[in-house]
Amino acid sequence: MKIVAVEAIPFAVPYRKPLRFASGEVHTADHVLVRVHAEDGVVGVAEAPPRPYTYGETQASIRAVVDTVFAPEIVGLSVFERERIHAVLDRTIGNPTAKAAIDMAVWDVIGRRLGVGVSELLGGYTDRMRVSHMVGFAPDDVMVAEAQRMRDEHGVTTFKVKVGRRPVALDTGACRALREALGPDVELYVDGNRGWTASEAARALDEMADLGLTLSEELMPADQVLGRRWLTARTTVPTVADESATRPGEVTRELLDGAATMISIKTARTGFTGSQRVLHLCEGLGTEVVMGNQIDGQLGTACTVAFGAAHRHTSARAGELSNYLDMSDDLLTAPLRISGGELRVPGGPGIGVDVDPDKLAHYRTDT
């Protein structure tokens, strides 16, 4: 079943409120819908979310590399020749979300063609995941109100708190306010998006030592090698490598160097194939993982839960699956629903969701 066309369609959906964190902020989901067309008429879809301040990709660069570099090379290949497809993609340096979207759209074609859900093809361990919600920069009372609303309306009891501001008391105070308001049974962990130095991160973790934090993610830049080793060695809070460990080689480096003790897996940057390689590496090294979020829309979130629920290791912790709720609308014909703190894998073949053509026509920006 050969690939006959690959499309990269830009679209823009406003957020209900700006999402702010140490490495930047977003006001609109300027994403790219990737569609892979097979010769029998089956079309697979996936979503590429540009994050220029993290990976250097923009909406325009994703479209350009898909249209001018990747599509001409993979058209004519069978969707079942996934290793050949990846050999083509890997010849080009960088562009992780563009590659990931193509990979997931190919998997979507395979699942639709076989009449089987991608989550089942990947492993089929469970049909749902517990949900973690990201709380971005805001005044303490606003952050608390958001977390309480997510708990009351959706049953979410795990929260990832964005940190990395200066002075560090801004964030340690926010985390303390969240703990005091939500109580001891709610899980809290922090993500610095490389915002602090080693000494600032150490001081922040010391100030929050009594808050029961379960994880700390990317509190400082990866190129501060000795500082990261020092920080990870001095804390009892597991250190999660995220944007510093996007490929198996980087994962190995961060873990063996002592710079991290856990790995965040994001299908938006490693697709299904690359994410499975990272997962299996972590299993072999005896390392825990968490399913992260690239501020995905509902299509990207459907991919995350499909992968996370497919494997025992990735489904053990709550996955970051709720930030699509911050978008004012989405492209899917049937919206995802979080209930009782869980998100189910969408039913149906492939990824299990469909794009509404009217919504795509409304939000696409190339017409």
Coordinates of C-alpha atoms in Angstrom, one line a residue:
M1 CA 0.0 0.0 0.0
K2 CA 2.0 2.9 -1.3
I3 CA 2.1 6.5 -0.2
V4 CA 0.8 8.7 -3.0
A5 CA 0.8 12.1 -1.3
V6 CA 1.8 13.9 1.9
E7 CA 0.2 17.2 3.0
A8 CA 1.3 19.8 5.6
I9 CA -1.7 22.1 6.3
P10 CA -1.1 25.1 8.7
F11 CA -3.9 26.0 11.0
A12 CA -4.4 28.4 14.0
V13 CA -6.7 28.0 16.9
P14 CA -6.6 30.7 19.7
Y15 CA -6.0 29.7 23.3
R16 CA -8.5 30.7 25.9
K17 CA -5.7 32.4 27.8
P18 CA -1.9 32.7 27.2
L19 CA 0.1 29.7 28.4
R20 CA 3.3 31.0 30.1
F21 CA 6.5 29.2 31.2
A22 CA 10.2 29.8 31.5
S23 CA 11.1 29.3 27.9
G24 CA 8.3 31.3 26.3
E25 CA 4.6 31.7 26.0
V26 CA 1.9 30.8 23.5
H27 CA -1.3 32.7 22.6
T28 CA -2.4 30.7 19.6
A29 CA -2.0 27.0 18.5
D30 CA -0.2 27.6 15.2
H31 CA 0.1 24.0 14.4
V32 CA 0.4 21.9 11.2
L33 CA -1.9 19.0 10.2
V34 CA 0.0 16.3 8.4
R35 CA -2.0 14.0 6.1
V36 CA -0.5 10.9 4.5
H37 CA -2.5 9.6 1.6
A38 CA -2.3 5.9 0.6
E39 CA -3.0 4.6 -2.9
D40 CA -6.3 2.8 -1.7
G41 CA -7.7 6.1 -0.5
V42 CA -7.0 5.7 3.2
V43 CA -5.7 8.9 4.8
G44 CA -3.8 9.1 8.0
V45 CA -3.5 12.2 10.1
A46 CA -1.3 13.7 12.9
E47 CA -0.5 17.0 14.4
A48 CA 2.9 18.9 14.5
P49 CA 3.1 21.6 17.2
P50 CA 6.0 24.0 16.5
R51 CA 8.0 25.1 19.5
P52 CA 10.7 27.4 18.2
Y53 CA 12.1 28.2 21.6
T54 CA 12.6 24.5 22.4
Y55 CA 13.4 22.7 19.1
G56 CA 13.8 25.6 16.6
E57 CA 10.8 24.6 14.4
T58 CA 8.2 27.0 13.2
Q59 CA 5.0 26.4 11.4
A60 CA 6.6 27.6 8.2
S61 CA 9.7 25.4 8.6
I62 CA 7.6 22.3 9.3
R63 CA 5.6 22.9 6.1
A64 CA 8.7 23.5 4.1
V65 CA 10.6 20.4 5.3
V66 CA 7.6 18.2 4.8
D67 CA 6.7 19.6 1.3
T68 CA 10.2 20.0 -0.1
V69 CA 12.3 17.4 1.7
F70 CA 10.3 14.5 3.2
A71 CA 7.3 14.1 0.9
P72 CA 9.3 13.8 -2.4
E73 CA 11.4 11.0 -0.7
I74 CA 8.6 8.9 0.9
V75 CA 6.0 9.1 -1.8
G76 CA 6.1 5.7 -3.6
L77 CA 7.1 3.8 -0.4
S78 CA 4.7 1.4 1.3
V79 CA 3.3 2.5 4.6
F80 CA 4.5 -0.9 5.9
E81 CA 8.1 0.0 5.0
R82 CA 8.5 2.0 8.2
E83 CA 12.2 1.4 8.6
R84 CA 12.8 2.7 5.1
I85 CA 10.6 5.7 5.8
H86 CA 12.7 6.5 8.9
A87 CA 15.9 6.0 7.1
V88 CA 14.8 8.8 4.8
L89 CA 13.6 11.1 7.6
D90 CA 16.8 10.5 9.6
R91 CA 19.0 11.8 6.8
T92 CA 17.7 15.3 7.7
I93 CA 19.0 16.7 11.0
G94 CA 16.6 18.1 13.5
N95 CA 12.9 18.8 12.6
P96 CA 11.6 16.4 15.3
T97 CA 7.9 17.3 15.3
A98 CA 7.7 17.2 11.5
K99 CA 9.2 13.7 11.5
A100 CA 7.0 12.6 14.4
A101 CA 3.8 13.7 12.6
I102 CA 4.7 11.8 9.5
D103 CA 5.5 8.7 11.5
M104 CA 2.2 8.9 13.4
A105 CA 0.1 9.6 10.3
V106 CA 1.7 6.5 8.7
W107 CA 0.7 4.4 11.7
D108 CA -2.8 5.9 11.4
V109 CA -3.0 4.7 7.8
I110 CA -1.8 1.2 8.9
G111 CA -4.4 1.0 11.6
R112 CA -7.2 2.3 9.4
R113 CA -6.3 -0.1 6.7
L114 CA -6.2 -3.1 9.1
G115 CA -9.2 -2.0 11.0
V116 CA -7.3 -2.0 14.3
G117 CA -6.5 0.8 16.8
V118 CA -2.9 2.0 16.8
S119 CA -2.9 1.6 20.6
E120 CA -3.6 -2.1 20.1
L121 CA -0.9 -2.4 17.4
L122 CA 1.6 -0.8 19.7
G123 CA 0.9 -3.1 22.7
G124 CA -2.7 -2.8 23.9
Y125 CA -1.9 -2.8 27.6
T126 CA -4.9 -0.8 28.8
D127 CA -7.6 1.5 27.3
R128 CA -7.0 4.6 29.4
M129 CA -4.6 6.7 31.4
R130 CA -4.7 8.9 34.4
V131 CA -4.4 12.6 33.6
S132 CA -1.9 15.2 34.8
H133 CA -2.7 18.8 34.2
M134 CA -0.1 21.5 33.5
V135 CA -0.4 24.8 35.6
G136 CA 1.4 27.7 34.0
F137 CA 2.7 31.0 35.3
A138 CA 0.0 33.2 36.9
P139 CA -0.7 34.8 40.3
D140 CA -0.9 32.2 43.1
D141 CA -4.7 32.5 43.5
V142 CA -5.2 32.0 39.8
M143 CA -3.0 28.9 39.7
V144 CA -4.9 27.5 42.7
A145 CA -8.3 28.2 41.2
E146 CA -7.3 26.5 37.9
A147 CA -6.1 23.3 39.7
Q148 CA -9.2 23.2 41.9
R149 CA -11.4 23.6 38.8
M150 CA -9.6 20.7 37.1
R151 CA -10.1 18.5 40.2
D152 CA -13.7 19.5 40.6
E153 CA -14.8 19.3 36.9
H154 CA -12.5 16.5 35.6
G155 CA -11.3 14.6 38.7
V156 CA -7.7 15.3 38.0
T157 CA -5.4 14.9 41.0
T158 CA -2.0 15.2 39.5
F159 CA -0.5 18.6 38.5
K160 CA 2.6 19.7 36.8
V161 CA 3.6 23.2 38.0
K162 CA 5.6 25.4 35.7
V163 CA 8.6 27.0 37.5
G164 CA 11.8 28.8 36.5
R165 CA 11.0 32.4 37.4
R166 CA 13.3 34.8 39.3
P167 CA 13.3 35.2 42.2
V168 CA 12.8 31.6 42.9
A169 CA 10.4 32.6 45.7
L170 CA 7.8 33.3 43.1
D171 CA 7.6 29.6 42.2
T172 CA 8.3 28.1 45.6
G173 CA 5.5 30.3 47.0
A174 CA 3.1 29.2 44.2
C175 CA 3.8 25.5 44.9
R176 CA 3.3 26.0 48.6
A177 CA -0.1 27.7 47.9
L178 CA -1.1 24.8 45.7
R179 CA -0.2 22.3 48.3
E180 CA -2.0 24.1 51.1
A181 CA -5.1 24.5 49.0
L182 CA -5.2 21.1 47.4
G183 CA -4.1 19.0 50.4
P184 CA -1.7 16.1 50.8
D185 CA -3.4 13.6 48.5
V186 CA -2.8 15.6 45.3
E187 CA 0.4 14.9 43.4
L188 CA 2.6 17.9 42.5
Y189 CA 5.7 18.0 40.4
V190 CA 7.6 20.9 38.8
D191 CA 9.0 21.7 35.3
G192 CA 11.5 24.5 35.0
N193 CA 12.0 24.6 31.2
R194 CA 15.7 25.3 31.7
G195 CA 14.9 28.5 33.6
W196 CA 17.2 28.3 36.6
T197 CA 20.9 27.9 37.3
A198 CA 22.1 24.9 39.4
S199 CA 22.3 27.0 42.6
E200 CA 18.8 28.5 42.0
A201 CA 17.3 25.1 41.4
A202 CA 19.0 23.7 44.5
R203 CA 17.7 26.6 46.6
A204 CA 14.2 26.1 45.2
L205 CA 14.1 22.4 45.9
D206 CA 15.4 23.0 49.4
E207 CA 12.6 25.5 50.0
M208 CA 10.0 23.0 48.8
A209 CA 11.4 20.0 50.6
D210 CA 8.3 19.6 52.7
L211 CA 5.8 19.8 49.9
G212 CA 6.2 16.2 48.8
L213 CA 7.1 16.9 45.1
T214 CA 7.3 13.7 43.1
L215 CA 9.4 14.9 40.1
S216 CA 11.5 17.8 39.0
E217 CA 11.9 18.4 35.2
E218 CA 14.5 20.4 33.3
L219 CA 15.2 22.9 36.0
M220 CA 18.4 24.1 34.3
P221 CA 19.9 23.9 30.7
A222 CA 21.4 20.6 29.6
D223 CA 24.7 22.2 28.6
Q224 CA 25.4 23.0 32.2
V225 CA 26.7 19.5 32.5
L226 CA 28.5 19.6 35.9
G227 CA 25.7 21.6 37.4
R228 CA 23.1 19.1 36.3
R229 CA 25.1 16.2 37.7
W230 CA 25.6 18.0 41.0
L231 CA 21.9 19.0 41.3
T232 CA 20.6 15.5 40.5
A233 CA 23.1 13.9 43.0
R234 CA 22.1 16.2 45.9
T235 CA 18.3 15.8 45.7
T236 CA 15.9 12.9 46.5
V237 CA 13.3 14.2 44.0
P238 CA 13.6 12.2 40.7
T239 CA 15.1 14.4 37.9
V240 CA 13.2 14.1 34.6
A241 CA 15.0 14.8 31.3
D242 CA 12.6 16.2 28.7
E243 CA 13.8 18.4 25.9
S244 CA 17.4 17.4 26.7
A245 CA 16.7 13.8 25.9
T246 CA 14.7 13.5 22.7
R247 CA 16.6 10.6 21.0
P248 CA 17.9 7.3 22.3
G249 CA 21.5 8.6 22.2
E250 CA 20.6 11.7 24.3
V251 CA 18.6 9.5 26.7
T252 CA 21.6 7.3 27.2
R253 CA 23.9 10.3 27.8
E254 CA 21.6 12.0 30.3
L255 CA 21.1 8.8 32.3
L256 CA 24.6 7.5 32.3
D257 CA 26.1 10.9 33.0
G258 CA 24.0 11.2 36.1
A259 CA 22.2 14.3 34.8
A260 CA 18.7 12.6 35.1
T261 CA 17.0 9.7 36.7
M262 CA 13.8 9.6 34.6
I263 CA 12.7 10.4 31.0
S264 CA 9.7 12.2 29.6
I265 CA 8.4 10.7 26.3
K266 CA 6.5 12.9 23.9
T267 CA 4.9 11.5 20.8
A268 CA 4.8 15.0 19.3
R269 CA 8.6 14.9 19.0
T270 CA 9.4 11.2 18.6
G271 CA 6.2 9.8 17.0
F272 CA 5.2 6.3 17.8
T273 CA 8.3 4.6 16.4
G274 CA 10.8 6.8 18.1
S275 CA 8.9 6.8 21.3
Q276 CA 8.8 3.1 21.4
R277 CA 12.6 3.0 20.9
V278 CA 13.1 5.4 23.8
L279 CA 10.7 3.5 26.0
H280 CA 12.4 0.2 25.4
L281 CA 15.8 1.7 26.1
C282 CA 14.5 3.1 29.4
E283 CA 13.0 -0.3 30.3
G284 CA 16.4 -1.9 29.6
L285 CA 18.1 0.6 31.8
G286 CA 15.6 0.3 34.6
T287 CA 14.4 3.9 34.3
E288 CA 11.0 5.3 34.9
V289 CA 9.2 7.4 32.3
V290 CA 6.4 9.9 32.1
M291 CA 4.2 10.7 29.1
G292 CA 4.7 14.5 28.4
N293 CA 2.8 17.1 26.5
Q294 CA 3.9 19.5 23.8
I295 CA 0.9 21.7 24.4
D296 CA -0.9 19.4 21.9
G297 CA -4.3 19.9 20.5
Q298 CA -6.8 17.0 20.7
L299 CA -5.3 15.1 17.8
G300 CA -1.9 15.2 19.4
T301 CA -3.4 14.3 22.8
A302 CA -5.1 11.3 21.2
C303 CA -1.7 10.2 19.9
T304 CA -0.2 10.5 23.4
V305 CA -2.9 8.5 25.2
A306 CA -2.8 5.9 22.4
F307 CA 0.9 5.3 23.0
G308 CA 0.9 5.7 26.7
A309 CA -2.0 3.3 27.3
A310 CA -0.4 0.7 24.9
H311 CA 2.5 0.0 27.3
R312 CA 2.6 -1.0 31.0
H313 CA 5.6 1.2 31.7
T314 CA 4.1 4.4 30.2
S315 CA 0.7 3.9 31.7
A316 CA 2.0 3.5 35.3
R317 CA 2.1 7.3 35.9
A318 CA -0.4 10.0 35.0
G319 CA 0.2 11.4 31.5
E320 CA 0.1 15.1 30.6
L321 CA -3.1 14.9 28.6
S322 CA -5.3 17.9 29.4
N323 CA -3.8 21.1 27.9
Y324 CA -6.0 20.9 24.8
L325 CA -8.7 22.2 27.2
D326 CA -6.9 25.6 27.0
M327 CA -7.7 25.8 23.3
S328 CA -10.9 27.7 22.3
D329 CA -11.8 25.0 19.7
D330 CA -10.3 22.0 17.9
L331 CA -10.4 20.1 14.7
L332 CA -11.9 16.8 15.7
T333 CA -15.4 15.6 14.9
A334 CA -15.9 14.2 18.4
P335 CA -14.1 15.9 21.3
L336 CA -12.0 14.1 23.8
R337 CA -13.5 13.8 27.3
I338 CA -11.6 13.6 30.6
S339 CA -13.8 12.0 33.3
G340 CA -12.9 10.8 36.8
G341 CA -9.3 11.9 36.2
E342 CA -8.8 9.6 33.3
L343 CA -8.8 9.8 29.5
R344 CA -9.8 6.8 27.4
V345 CA -8.1 5.8 24.2
P346 CA -10.4 6.9 21.4
G347 CA -12.3 3.9 19.8
G348 CA -12.1 3.0 16.1
P349 CA -9.2 2.1 13.8
G350 CA -6.0 4.0 13.6
I351 CA -5.5 6.7 16.1
G352 CA -9.3 6.6 16.5
V353 CA -10.3 10.2 15.7
D354 CA -11.4 12.1 12.6
V355 CA -10.8 15.7 11.5
D356 CA -13.9 17.8 10.9
P357 CA -13.5 19.2 7.3
D358 CA -15.5 22.3 8.1
K359 CA -13.4 23.1 11.2
L360 CA -10.2 22.6 9.2
A361 CA -11.5 24.9 6.5
H362 CA -12.3 27.5 9.1
Y363 CA -9.0 27.4 10.9
R364 CA -6.5 26.6 8.2
T365 CA -4.3 29.6 7.3
D366 CA -3.1 28.7 3.8
T367 CA -6.3 29.6 1.9

